[in-house]
């Protein structure tokens, strides 16, 4: 689903870079060649390194290599881009689970975040997405994208309330600076 994962990674990478930390991105959406190219464009914009696998390489092995490189180069933050469009949902979830396992094994003591990106225009379907992702990953936060349109993303209120998962960032456009830290008071005002 094109919720804005890759775009959000570009935006976050730039923020982290500007805060003085080093960032690396891993192109673990190996299913589509275009996905790797897209992340490469964002890594250039954010001025950070990128680790790419070969086409159709196992995404978990790309993440494994990226962690190795990040360790070797003392990188502060590694962000892994994952696929949203695969043959079927089961395949996608198995892949995410495998990636999670590699990260847990290779970085047992690191601070880890697993962010689910939700398109504000998605509506009730977002609840299903959270349910599915919770089965394979410990979601630590949400990113709500496309709030620059007419959608207000009201569906996340229920999600946050029920799952106790915070919204970390909101996407407000397609540009690299079009991301804001989520402030619940502004959000509630916009919805009312
Ligand atoms: N208006 C608006 N567009 C956005 C925002 N975030 C992403 N987009 C657009 O949404 C489209 C999909 O973004 P991607 O980052 O490719 O989404 P993705 O989740 O990586 O998609 P897949 O890799 O195909 O699963 C692109 O055209 C982006 O420019 C946002 O906050 N506002
Ligand atoms: Mg993508």
Coordinates of N, CA and C and ligand atoms in Angstrom, one line a residue:
X1 N 0.8 -1.2 0.0 CA 0.0 0.0 0.0 C 0.9 1.3 0.0
X2 N 0.5 2.1 -0.8 CA 1.4 3.3 -1.0 C 1.0 4.4 0.1
X3 N 1.3 4.0 1.3 CA 0.9 4.9 2.4 C 1.9 6.1 2.6
X4 N 3.1 5.9 2.1 CA 4.1 7.0 2.2 C 5.3 6.5 3.0
X5 N 5.6 5.2 3.1 CA 6.7 4.7 3.9 C 8.0 5.3 3.4
X6 N 8.3 5.1 2.1 CA 9.6 5.5 1.6 C 9.8 7.0 1.7
X7 N 8.7 7.8 1.4 CA 8.8 9.2 1.5 C 9.1 9.7 2.9
X8 N 8.4 9.0 3.9 CA 8.6 9.4 5.3 C 10.0 9.1 5.7
X9 N 10.5 8.0 5.2 CA 11.9 7.6 5.6 C 12.9 8.7 5.1
X10 N 12.7 9.2 3.9 CA 13.5 10.4 3.4 C 13.4 11.6 4.3
X11 N 12.2 11.9 4.7 CA 11.9 13.0 5.6 C 12.6 12.9 7.0
X12 N 12.4 11.7 7.5 CA 13.0 11.4 8.8 C 14.5 11.4 8.8
X13 N 15.1 10.8 7.7 CA 16.5 10.7 7.5 C 17.1 12.1 7.6
X14 N 16.4 13.1 6.9 CA 16.9 14.4 6.8 C 16.9 15.1 8.2
X15 N 15.8 14.9 8.9 CA 15.7 15.4 10.3 C 16.8 14.9 11.2
X16 N 17.1 13.6 11.1 CA 18.1 13.0 12.0 C 19.4 13.5 11.6
X17 N 19.7 13.6 10.3 CA 21.0 14.1 9.8 C 21.2 15.6 10.4
X18 N 20.1 16.4 10.3 CA 20.2 17.8 10.7 C 20.4 17.9 12.2
X19 N 20.0 16.9 12.9 CA 20.2 16.9 14.4 C 21.6 16.6 14.8
X20 N 22.4 16.2 13.8 CA 23.9 15.9 14.0 C 24.2 14.5 14.1
X21 N 23.2 13.6 13.9 CA 23.5 12.2 14.0 C 23.7 11.6 12.6
X22 N 24.4 10.5 12.5 CA 24.6 9.9 11.2 C 23.5 8.9 10.9
X23 N 23.1 8.8 9.7 CA 22.0 8.0 9.3 C 22.3 7.1 8.1
X24 N 21.8 5.9 8.1 CA 21.9 5.0 6.9 C 20.5 4.5 6.6
X25 N 20.2 4.3 5.3 CA 18.9 3.7 5.0 C 19.2 2.4 4.3
X26 N 18.3 1.4 4.5 CA 18.4 0.1 3.9 C 17.2 -0.1 3.0
X27 N 17.5 -0.5 1.7 CA 16.5 -0.7 0.7 C 16.0 -2.1 0.8
X28 N 15.2 -2.4 1.8 CA 14.7 -3.8 2.0 C 13.4 -4.0 1.3
X29 N 13.0 -3.1 0.4 CA 11.9 -3.4 -0.5 C 12.5 -3.9 -1.8
X30 N 12.9 -5.1 -1.9 CA 13.6 -5.6 -3.0 C 12.7 -6.2 -4.1
X31 N 11.4 -6.1 -3.8 CA 10.4 -6.7 -4.7 C 10.3 -5.9 -6.0
X32 N 10.4 -4.6 -5.9 CA 10.4 -3.8 -7.1 C 11.7 -3.0 -7.2
X33 N 12.2 -3.0 -8.4 CA 13.5 -2.3 -8.7 C 13.2 -0.8 -8.4
X34 N 12.0 -0.3 -8.8 CA 11.7 1.1 -8.7 C 11.7 1.6 -7.3
X35 N 11.4 0.6 -6.3 CA 11.4 1.0 -4.9 C 12.8 1.3 -4.4
X36 N 13.8 0.6 -4.9 CA 15.2 0.8 -4.5 C 15.6 2.2 -5.1
X37 N 15.3 2.4 -6.4 CA 15.6 3.7 -7.0 C 15.0 4.9 -6.3
X38 N 13.8 4.7 -5.9 CA 13.1 5.8 -5.1 C 13.8 6.1 -3.8
X39 N 14.2 5.1 -3.1 CA 14.8 5.3 -1.8 C 16.2 5.9 -2.1
X40 N 16.8 5.6 -3.2 CA 18.1 6.2 -3.5 C 18.0 7.7 -3.7
X41 N 16.9 8.1 -4.4 CA 16.7 9.5 -4.6 C 16.5 10.2 -3.3
X42 N 15.8 9.6 -2.4 CA 15.5 10.2 -1.1 C 16.8 10.3 -0.3
X43 N 17.7 9.2 -0.4 CA 18.9 9.2 0.4 C 19.8 10.3 -0.1
X44 N 19.8 10.6 -1.4 CA 20.6 11.8 -1.9 C 20.0 13.1 -1.3
X45 N 18.7 13.2 -1.3 CA 18.1 14.5 -0.8 C 18.5 14.6 0.6
X46 N 18.5 13.5 1.4 CA 18.7 13.6 2.8 C 20.2 13.6 3.1
X47 N 21.0 13.3 2.1 CA 22.5 13.3 2.2 C 22.9 12.2 3.2
X48 N 22.4 11.0 3.0 CA 22.8 9.9 3.9 C 23.1 8.7 3.0
X49 N 23.8 7.7 3.6 CA 24.2 6.5 2.9 C 23.0 5.5 2.7
X50 N 23.2 4.7 1.7 CA 22.1 3.7 1.4 C 22.8 2.4 1.2
X51 N 22.1 1.3 1.7 CA 22.6 0.0 1.5 C 21.5 -0.7 0.6
X52 N 22.0 -1.2 -0.5 CA 21.0 -1.8 -1.5 C 21.4 -3.3 -1.7
X53 N 20.4 -4.1 -1.8 CA 20.7 -5.5 -2.2 C 20.6 -5.6 -3.7
X54 N 20.7 -6.8 -4.2 CA 20.4 -7.0 -5.6 C 18.9 -7.3 -5.8
X55 N 18.4 -7.2 -7.0 CA 17.0 -7.3 -7.3 C 16.5 -8.7 -6.8
X56 N 15.4 -8.7 -6.1 CA 14.9 -9.9 -5.5 C 15.7 -10.6 -4.5
X57 N 16.7 -10.0 -4.0 CA 17.5 -10.5 -2.8 C 16.5 -10.6 -1.6
X58 N 16.7 -11.5 -0.8 CA 15.9 -11.7 0.4 C 16.0 -10.3 1.2
X59 N 14.9 -9.7 1.5 CA 14.9 -8.4 2.2 C 15.6 -8.5 3.6
X60 N 15.4 -9.6 4.2 CA 16.0 -9.8 5.6 C 17.6 -9.8 5.4
X61 N 18.1 -10.3 4.3 CA 19.5 -10.4 4.2 C 20.1 -9.0 3.8
X62 N 19.3 -8.2 3.2 CA 19.7 -6.8 2.9 C 19.8 -6.1 4.3
X63 N 18.8 -6.3 5.2 CA 18.8 -5.7 6.5 C 20.0 -6.2 7.3
X64 N 20.3 -7.5 7.2 CA 21.5 -8.0 7.8 C 22.7 -7.3 7.4
X65 N 22.9 -7.2 6.1 CA 24.1 -6.5 5.6 C 24.1 -5.0 6.0
X66 N 23.0 -4.4 6.0 CA 22.9 -3.0 6.4 C 23.3 -2.8 7.9
X67 N 22.9 -3.7 8.7 CA 23.3 -3.6 10.2 C 24.8 -3.8 10.3
X68 N 25.3 -4.7 9.6 CA 26.8 -4.9 9.6 C 27.5 -3.7 9.2
X69 N 27.1 -3.1 8.1 CA 27.7 -1.8 7.6 C 27.6 -0.7 8.6
X70 N 26.4 -0.6 9.2 CA 26.1 0.5 10.1 C 27.0 0.3 11.4
X71 N 27.2 -0.9 11.8 CA 28.1 -1.2 12.9 C 29.5 -0.8 12.6
X72 N 30.0 -1.2 11.4 CA 31.3 -1.0 11.0 C 31.6 0.5 10.9
X73 N 30.6 1.3 10.5 CA 30.8 2.7 10.3 C 30.3 3.6 11.4
X74 N 29.9 2.9 12.5 CA 29.4 3.6 13.7 C 28.3 4.6 13.4
X75 N 27.3 4.1 12.6 CA 26.2 4.8 12.2 C 25.2 4.9 13.4
X76 N 24.7 6.1 13.7 CA 23.8 6.3 14.8 C 22.4 5.6 14.6
X77 N 21.9 5.9 13.4 CA 20.5 5.5 13.1 C 20.4 4.8 11.8
X78 N 19.9 3.6 11.8 CA 19.6 2.8 10.5 C 18.1 2.7 10.3
X79 N 17.7 3.1 9.1 CA 16.2 3.1 8.9 C 16.0 2.1 7.7
X80 N 15.1 1.1 7.9 CA 14.9 0.1 6.9 C 13.6 0.3 6.2
X81 N 13.6 0.4 4.9 CA 12.4 0.6 4.1 C 11.9 -0.8 3.7
X82 N 10.6 -1.0 4.0 CA 10.1 -2.4 3.7 C 9.0 -2.3 2.6
X83 N 8.7 -3.4 2.0 CA 7.7 -3.5 0.9 C 6.3 -3.3 1.4
X84 N 5.5 -2.7 0.6 CA 4.1 -2.6 0.9 C 3.2 -3.4 -0.1
X85 N 3.8 -3.7 -1.3 CA 3.1 -4.3 -2.3 C 3.8 -5.7 -2.6
X86 N 3.2 -6.7 -2.2 CA 3.7 -8.1 -2.6 C 2.6 -8.9 -3.1
X87 N 2.9 -10.1 -3.5 CA 1.9 -11.0 -4.1 C 0.7 -11.1 -3.2
X88 N 1.0 -11.4 -2.0 CA -0.2 -11.5 -1.0 C 0.3 -11.1 0.4
X89 N -0.8 -10.9 1.2 CA -0.5 -10.4 2.5 C 0.3 -11.3 3.4
X90 N 0.0 -12.6 3.3 CA 0.8 -13.6 4.1 C 2.3 -13.5 3.8
X91 N 2.6 -13.4 2.5 CA 4.0 -13.3 2.1 C 4.6 -12.1 2.7
X92 N 3.9 -11.0 2.7 CA 4.4 -9.7 3.2 C 4.6 -9.8 4.7
X93 N 3.7 -10.4 5.4 CA 3.8 -10.5 6.8 C 5.0 -11.4 7.3
X94 N 5.1 -12.5 6.5 CA 6.2 -13.4 6.8 C 7.6 -12.7 6.6
X95 N 7.6 -11.9 5.6 CA 8.8 -11.2 5.3 C 9.2 -10.2 6.4
X96 N 8.1 -9.5 6.9 CA 8.3 -8.5 7.9 C 8.8 -9.2 9.2
X97 N 8.2 -10.3 9.5 CA 8.6 -11.1 10.7 C 10.0 -11.5 10.6
X98 N 10.5 -11.9 9.4 CA 11.8 -12.4 9.3 C 12.8 -11.2 9.5
X99 N 12.4 -10.0 8.9 CA 13.3 -8.8 9.1 C 13.4 -8.5 10.6
X100 N 12.2 -8.6 11.3 CA 12.2 -8.3 12.7 C 13.2 -9.2 13.5
X101 N 13.1 -10.5 13.1 CA 14.0 -11.5 13.7 C 15.5 -11.2 13.6
X102 N 15.8 -10.8 12.3 CA 17.2 -10.4 12.1 C 17.6 -9.2 12.9
X103 N 16.8 -8.3 13.0 CA 17.1 -7.0 13.8 C 17.3 -7.4 15.2
X104 N 16.4 -8.2 15.8 CA 16.4 -8.6 17.2 C 17.7 -9.3 17.5
X105 N 18.1 -10.2 16.5 CA 19.3 -11.0 16.7 C 20.6 -10.2 16.7
X106 N 20.6 -9.3 15.7 CA 21.9 -8.6 15.4 C 22.0 -7.4 16.3
X107 N 20.9 -6.8 16.8 CA 20.9 -5.6 17.6 C 20.1 -5.8 18.9
X108 N 20.5 -6.8 19.7 CA 19.6 -7.0 20.8 C 19.5 -5.9 21.8
X109 N 20.5 -5.1 21.9 CA 20.5 -4.0 22.9 C 20.2 -2.6 22.4
X110 N 20.0 -2.5 21.1 CA 19.9 -1.2 20.5 C 18.4 -0.6 20.7
X111 N 18.3 0.7 20.7 CA 16.9 1.2 20.7 C 16.3 1.0 19.4
X112 N 15.2 0.4 19.4 CA 14.5 0.0 18.1 C 13.1 0.6 18.0
X113 N 12.8 1.0 16.9 CA 11.4 1.5 16.6 C 10.8 0.7 15.5
X114 N 9.6 0.4 15.5 CA 8.9 -0.2 14.4 C 7.7 0.7 14.1
X115 N 7.8 1.5 13.0 CA 6.8 2.5 12.8 C 5.8 2.1 11.6
X116 N 4.6 2.1 11.9 CA 3.6 1.8 10.9 C 3.1 3.1 10.3
X117 N 3.2 3.2 8.9 CA 2.8 4.4 8.2 C 1.3 4.2 7.7
X118 N 0.5 5.1 8.2 CA -0.9 5.1 7.8 C -1.3 6.3 7.0
X119 N -1.9 6.1 5.9 CA -2.4 7.1 5.0 C -3.7 7.7 5.6
X120 N -3.8 9.0 5.8 CA -4.9 9.6 6.5 C -6.2 9.4 5.7
X121 N -6.1 9.1 4.4 CA -7.3 8.9 3.6 C -7.8 7.5 3.7
X122 N -7.1 6.6 4.4 CA -7.5 5.2 4.4 C -8.8 4.8 5.1
X123 N -9.1 5.5 6.1 CA -10.4 5.3 6.8 C -10.3 4.0 7.7
X124 N -11.4 3.3 7.8 CA -11.5 2.1 8.7 C -10.5 1.0 8.4
X125 N -10.0 0.9 7.2 CA -9.1 -0.1 6.8 C -7.8 0.0 7.6
X126 N -7.5 1.2 8.1 CA -6.3 1.3 8.9 C -6.3 0.5 10.2
X127 N -7.5 0.2 10.7 CA -7.7 -0.6 11.9 C -7.2 -2.0 11.6
X128 N -7.6 -2.5 10.4 CA -7.2 -3.9 10.0 C -5.7 -3.9 9.8
X129 N -5.1 -2.8 9.3 CA -3.6 -2.8 9.0 C -2.9 -2.9 10.4
X130 N -3.4 -2.2 11.4 CA -2.7 -2.2 12.7 C -2.8 -3.6 13.3
X131 N -4.0 -4.2 13.1 CA -4.2 -5.6 13.6 C -3.2 -6.6 13.0
X132 N -3.1 -6.5 11.7 CA -2.2 -7.4 11.0 C -0.7 -7.2 11.3
X133 N -0.3 -5.9 11.4 CA 1.1 -5.6 11.7 C 1.4 -6.0 13.2
X134 N 0.5 -5.9 14.0 CA 0.7 -6.2 15.4 C 1.1 -7.7 15.6
X135 N 0.6 -8.5 14.7 CA 0.9 -9.9 14.8 C 2.3 -10.3 14.5
X136 N 3.0 -9.4 13.7 CA 4.4 -9.7 13.4 C 5.4 -8.8 14.0
X137 N 4.9 -7.7 14.5 CA 5.9 -6.7 15.0 C 5.4 -5.9 16.2
X138 N 6.3 -5.5 17.0 CA 5.9 -4.7 18.1 C 5.9 -3.2 17.7
X139 N 4.8 -2.8 17.2 CA 4.7 -1.4 16.7 C 4.9 -0.4 17.8
X140 N 5.9 0.5 17.6 CA 6.2 1.5 18.7 C 5.6 2.8 18.4
X141 N 5.2 3.0 17.1 CA 4.6 4.3 16.8 C 4.0 4.3 15.4
X142 N 3.2 5.3 15.2 CA 2.5 5.5 13.9 C 3.0 6.8 13.2
X143 N 3.0 6.7 11.9 CA 3.2 8.0 11.1 C 1.9 8.1 10.3
X144 N 1.3 9.3 10.4 CA 0.0 9.5 9.7 C 0.4 10.5 8.5
X145 N 0.2 10.0 7.3 CA 0.6 10.8 6.2 C -0.6 11.4 5.5
X146 N -0.3 12.3 4.5 CA -1.3 12.9 3.6 C -2.3 13.7 4.4
X147 N -1.9 14.3 5.5 CA -2.8 15.2 6.2 C -2.9 16.6 5.6
X148 N -2.2 16.8 4.4 CA -2.3 18.0 3.7 C -3.5 18.1 2.8
X149 N -4.1 16.9 2.6 CA -5.3 16.9 1.8 C -6.6 17.2 2.6
X150 N -7.7 16.7 2.2 CA -8.9 16.9 2.9 C -9.1 15.9 4.0
X151 N -8.4 14.8 4.0 CA -8.6 13.8 5.0 C -8.1 14.3 6.3
X152 N -8.8 13.9 7.4 CA -8.3 14.4 8.7 C -7.8 13.3 9.6
X153 N -7.9 12.1 9.1 CA -7.2 10.9 9.8 C -7.9 10.6 11.1
X154 N -9.1 10.9 11.3 CA -9.8 10.7 12.5 C -9.8 9.2 13.0
X155 N -9.6 8.3 12.1 CA -9.5 6.9 12.4 C -8.4 6.6 13.4
X156 N -7.3 7.4 13.4 CA -6.2 7.1 14.3 C -6.6 7.3 15.8
X157 N -7.6 8.1 16.1 CA -7.9 8.4 17.5 C -8.3 7.1 18.1
X158 N -9.1 6.3 17.5 CA -9.5 5.0 18.0 C -8.3 4.0 18.1
X159 N -7.5 4.1 17.1 CA -6.3 3.2 17.1 C -5.4 3.5 18.2
X160 N -5.1 4.8 18.4 CA -4.2 5.2 19.5 C -4.8 4.8 20.8
X161 N -6.1 5.1 21.0 CA -6.7 4.8 22.2 C -6.7 3.3 22.6
X162 N -7.1 2.5 21.6 CA -7.2 1.1 21.8 C -5.9 0.4 22.0
X163 N -4.9 0.8 21.2 CA -3.6 0.0 21.2 C -2.5 0.7 22.0
X164 N -2.8 1.9 22.4 CA -1.7 2.7 23.2 C -0.5 2.8 22.4
X165 N -0.6 3.1 21.1 CA 0.5 3.3 20.2 C 0.5 4.8 19.9
X166 N 1.6 5.5 20.1 CA 1.6 7.0 19.8 C 1.8 7.3 18.4
X167 N 1.2 8.4 17.9 CA 1.5 8.9 16.6 C 2.8 9.8 16.8
X168 N 3.8 9.4 16.0 CA 5.1 10.1 16.2 C 5.2 11.3 15.2
X169 N 4.9 11.1 14.0 CA 5.0 12.2 13.0 C 3.8 12.2 12.1
X170 N 3.6 13.4 11.5 CA 2.5 13.5 10.5 C 3.2 14.0 9.2
X171 N 2.7 13.5 8.1 CA 3.1 13.9 6.7 C 2.2 14.9 6.2
X172 N 2.7 16.1 5.8 CA 1.9 17.1 5.3 C 2.2 17.6 3.9
X173 N 2.8 16.7 3.1 CA 3.1 17.0 1.7 C 4.1 16.1 1.2
X174 N 4.5 16.3 -0.1 CA 5.4 15.4 -0.8 C 6.9 15.8 -0.7
X175 N 7.1 17.0 -0.1 CA 8.5 17.5 -0.1 C 9.2 17.0 1.2
X176 N 10.5 17.1 1.2 CA 11.4 16.5 2.3 C 11.1 17.2 3.6
X177 N 10.7 18.4 3.6 CA 10.4 19.1 4.9 C 9.0 19.1 5.3
X178 N 8.2 18.3 4.5 CA 6.7 18.3 4.8 C 6.4 17.2 5.8
X179 N 7.0 17.3 7.0 CA 6.7 16.4 8.1 C 6.8 17.1 9.4
X180 N 5.9 16.8 10.3 CA 5.9 17.5 11.6 C 5.8 16.5 12.7
X181 N 6.3 16.9 13.8 CA 6.1 16.1 15.0 C 4.6 16.2 15.4
X182 N 4.0 15.1 15.7 CA 2.6 15.1 16.0 C 2.3 15.8 17.3
X183 N 1.3 16.7 17.3 CA 0.8 17.4 18.5 C -0.6 17.1 18.6
X184 N -1.0 16.4 19.6 CA -2.4 15.9 19.7 C -3.4 17.1 19.8
X185 N -3.0 18.2 20.5 CA -3.9 19.3 20.6 C -4.3 20.0 19.3
X186 N -3.3 20.1 18.4 CA -3.5 20.7 17.1 C -4.4 19.7 16.3
X187 N -4.2 18.4 16.4 CA -4.9 17.4 15.7 C -6.4 17.4 16.1
X188 N -6.6 17.5 17.4 CA -8.0 17.5 17.8 C -8.7 18.8 17.3
X189 N -8.1 19.9 17.4 CA -8.6 21.1 16.9 C -9.0 21.0 15.4
X190 N -8.1 20.4 14.6 CA -8.3 20.2 13.2 C -9.5 19.3 12.9
X191 N -9.7 18.3 13.8 CA -10.8 17.4 13.6 C -12.1 18.0 13.9
X192 N -12.1 18.8 15.0 CA -13.4 19.4 15.5 C -13.7 20.5 14.4
Ligands
LIG1 N1 0.2 14.8 -0.2 C1 1.0 14.0 0.3 N2 1.5 13.0 -0.4 C2 2.4 12.1 0.2 C3 2.7 12.2 1.6 N3 3.6 11.2 1.9 C4 3.7 10.5 0.8 N4 3.0 11.0 -0.2 C5 2.9 10.5 -1.7 O1 2.3 9.3 -1.7 C6 2.8 8.5 -2.7 C7 3.4 7.2 -2.2 O2 4.5 7.4 -1.4 P1 5.6 6.3 -1.1 O3 6.5 6.9 -0.1 O4 6.1 5.8 -2.4 O5 4.7 5.2 -0.4 P2 5.2 3.7 0.1 O6 4.4 3.4 1.3 O7 6.6 3.6 0.2 O8 4.6 2.8 -1.1 P3 5.0 1.3 -1.5 O9 6.5 1.2 -1.4 O10 4.5 1.2 -2.9 O11 4.3 0.4 -0.5 C8 3.9 9.3 -3.4 O12 3.4 9.9 -4.5 C9 4.3 10.4 -2.3 O13 4.7 11.6 -2.9 C10 2.1 13.3 2.4 O14 2.3 13.5 3.6 N5 1.3 14.1 1.7
LIG2 MG1 8.0 2.3 -0.7

